Amino acid sequence: MKITLKDGSVKEYSQPMSVIDIASDISEGLARVACAGEVNGETVDLRTVLKEDCALNILTAKDEGGLSTLRHTASHVMAQAVKRLYPGAKLAIGPSIADGFYYDIDFETPIAAEDMEKIEAEMKKIIKENLPINRFELPREEALALMKEKDEPYKVELIRDLPEDAVISFYSQGEFTDLCAGPHLRSTKEVGKAFKLTSIAGAYWRGDEHNKMLTRLYATAFPKKEDLDAYLTMLEEAKKRDHRKLGRELGLFMMHEAGPGFPFFLPKGMVLKNTLLDYWREIHKKAGYVEISTPVILNRSLWETSGHWDHYQANMYTTVIDGQDYAIKPMNCPGGVLVYASQPRSYRDLPLRMGELGLVHRHEKSGQLHGLMRVRCFTQDDAHIFMTPEQIKDEIMGVAKLIDQVYKLFGFKYHVELSTRPEDSMGSDEDWEMATEGLRSALDALGLDYVVNEGDGAFYGPKIDFHLVDAIGRTWQCGTIQLDFQLPQRFELEYNGADGEKHRPIMIHRVAFGSIERFIGILIEHFAGAFPTWLAPVQVKVLPISDKFMDYAEAVNKKLEEAGIRSELDTRSEKIGYKIREAQMQKIPYMLVLGQKEEESGVISVRSRFEGDEGQKNLDEFIQEIQKEIADKVIRETHIEQK
């Protein structure tokens, strides 16, 4: 039996060997830290016995699959602790996720945040008991009987939904047995001490709002305590930066029960949003885009032609007008297609780059709504590019450079994924192969590192996704480039070629910000509400020391406004220290303090979020400096603590 390892070397064995035995043969050190094995791309238990030639990668907690195995095992330890403390609780599902793991549980009596300490203490006992974790399989009827005996109705439902010939596996540790596909560590002790229950939330069974609301216990686990401590510190920082909290405190946006998931932008939030849109229009005009606007509601036949009615209807809001079915648009692309088809096109017109700041609506389940990050209506900074096959590579490269320009402006680093054909898709294999290769060749030409995300493309074409990293290390998927051969075919789009014949254009769907609302939420958290001066809703706060200097303050404020600077005058009869603290809490970039010395000398005293007291300056000089800072879209680092 030949075992090909990750580094390309080959191990030969004359008899079957378990993954952990092979790890020990390679290195005792590797065996001590091993969490799982990856056999021909599938993650398996360390006790899995290999009987034939295969590719093997020994996974540790530094690997995604190894860390997932550690966390999945920790979720079983948490479930066992819950069952010990609350014997009447019913278990649903408990997977590992990107930042940890969770378990959905039906408690007889609701639990609160203070109960998490009891669960953690019981988990520590279970880990200390060093219970062996064993896997076993049962025929369907025996599996059902076991879960009925243990009074686990959610597990019974899951088993009934499995195919008749499915292998039904369980994992046991001490008195605890759970339905699970695995893989898991070999004992509870291997979970270690670096774990933490982080929050409690509600979750509908199977994500269906018509089902019972369960309690979701969120937690995380790491191989080392210092990794856990760093993660918990990040969570605390994330709480301080929560865009919902800051959005309320800074007067940017609000939510209301009259429209769950439909955000209201307040005056300062509109300044922020419009400043972003002005920037969007500026860079797109330079990049050769024209701007269009298409209707919010279009009839059913259009969505049937586009494929959305068959592939996306569950997320669409529909209505009836004059006895016909209509849908509120969840995407802008069919409208862009109609604009293209509204007149004859020539190869000389291509590439045709059409941008649209389109308001779209998508039905999101109430449990998934989250501030501006997950909403039911948002403005998408869409663009659709129609081109010849020969133009594909250059156009994709142009879009990638534009997205790079946007992210670099805000100080975002990012990584790239190439997503390929999903199961639910339309079009021929040839079209998909050509489209995927077009994206791949453009990425290679740009020299961008990327990973392939198999099966995660759009239903009409493969895509490139840009995942940006914010100030505290979280990632967000925003920009995307999707190459589409299908919609031009379905709508029978044409252009006259240089040969005088009719040809079919190729189409790119792309966004840079993605959802404007979501991007604003990301920016709020990235900057902790302390926006760069060019983006700040209020750029300067004018603070007279007392009412005696109000006339001078009004004159200064007027001059700032005439210079195009977003300035506010604080007219309240409050002490200057209080006014300064309030301006700091509102994260205003600049404060101008005006008293007798300033009025007599015709100057201003400048305090900034960046340097604190910057001393006295001539007003005209200050205006020129801040105008340049705004025009250049400078991002200055905040040094003064924002209380």
Phi, psi and omega in degrees: 000126181255126179248114180268120183273171185301325182279004178093348178288160185236132173252137179245134180229144183270353181216163178303145182223142174280161180299318182291327177293322178293320177300318179295324179294327179287311182191133177296327177296319178295319181297326181292329184256358182295140178246327184195177174238153174243108184251115183050040176088355181253130180282130184225165175298154175296334181276358179299130182266128180264132185238355181213171182304138179195170173263133184229134173234123177278121185261133172249179180292351175281342179267151181302314181294324179290316178295321177298321178295316177302313183289324178295321176295320178298327179294325176290323176297318179297317179297320178296319178298318179298315181295328176291319184278327183228078187303334181277356180292143178250132184269140176252265180229153182215072183275164166277149179228184188304317185252009181163237179199168173213167171221129175271125188224140176261099180274145176294319177236132182305142176256163182238175183302325181293342178286344183296328180296320178297319181294317178299318180297321179290325177298320180298322178297315181297319179295318180294330179294343177054051183286129175297142178252121185238142178257139173213160182240151179223150170296160186308309185294322178292323178297315178298317181297320180297314182288329174292319178299322180276001178057053178243082186297328180290324176292321178300317180296320179296318180296318181297333180276351179284152176302153182304324184264013183293145172281119184256111186249153179226157173234136179237147175212111185062229181279356188260132176228136182224141172294126184192143177274343180080194358279171179221165172290176185273338179207162180294331181298329183292347176296327178082193186253354186269070178223162182199131169283129190253327183193167175237136178217171174263148179209127178290141176302124181062022176070014182257118184295350176274349179269176182292144175279122178258170175264126178256116175267115177267142178206175175214164178210147180222162178288334183229150181297323181295328175293319178296315181300318179296320179293317180295324175298319177297320179297319179296319178295322179297322178298318179296327184267000184312119186294335178292317178293310182292324179299324178286314183293326182267001177067041184265314182206168177215160171242156181215146181296343177293339179208075180302127179087001180246100188288146173255124175267130179271170186310313181291325177294326178291325176298314179299312181297313182293328177295319176297317182292325176298318178297317178303312181295322181299310184286330180285326176297317179295331183271006174086024177267149168252151183256138177231171173219131182239159186298153179281330181241130178222157190283164187301322184300325177297315182288334174290317179296319182288338182098351182293326182297325180275327189254348189220007189301326182299338181259007185253142172269132183238161177208174179237128178232125181052039177078005180245149177284135175231161176227140170286131191295130172270345180213159184267347193299317180299325176296319177296323178297318180296324177296317177301317185282358186286349179205159178297143180237147178243160176301336179290339179279348187258145003286143176253114183254112183244118179259149179212127171268080190263135176278119181240155180233134178223137181281108175254143178293145187302325181290346182262352182292141183205095177051228176272350185286325180224103185233175180257347171217142182201161177266121181258127180276070187281157166207145177232127183247126178253132190206172174273161178303326182291341184267356187305306187299312182295321181291319178296318178297321178297318179294316181299321178293322179294316178297319177300319179300317181296311185291323178295326179302319183270000178082021180273134163269160182206162170232164192239140174236140172255115184257131187257187190299126176275170178296317180273090185214170177227153180113167184276160177299323182296315180297316181295321179295317180294318181294316181296319179293326178298317178293316182298316183293325178293317178297318179296320180294327179281346182073024180275132172287142179206159174244152180267126179253091187297131172077014184248019178287174174286163184292344182251356180176162177289168183209160171249126178249140178252118181254108183271155182247126183271187188295339181245019170091003177279151180251147180223133176271117183236286183290147176209149174232119182240128181260126192231117172264348192276311183299318176302326177288314184295329179262004177054048178286149183216162165214153177276121182278173178297339179273003180083359180263163176277137179227160180263126177285160171259151186234137171250132167258135179205150171226153176254303174287325188091245169272125179300318180299312181295320180296322177297317176301317178296317180296319179303314183284325179298315181266002184053035179082349181269078185291151172301155188305319184294336184259343185297133177302320173241120185268329182221136174246124180266122188237095174289140181294325176207174182297337181299337184252019183293321180298316179295318179298319179296321179294318178297315181297318180298318181295322177297313181297320178295334179275003178084017180262134181282101187239146175232143179253125177272107185263005185286150178273064180245161177294149185296326178298321179294317180298319180295315180299318179295319178296323177295318179295330176276000175059039178289132182298317184228141173237133177251113181265124187235122177222204185296315182299318182293317182295316182295324182268352181067035181237185176227149172258124188256127168244136180233161176289346188262320186235355185079228181286114180258005175082186182277144179218157170289137184299316180298321178296316179298317180299317179297319181296314183287328176297320179292319178300319180290313182298323181276356181052050181287141173247107179264142181284134178282125179251332183276129183299131177264106187286000000 
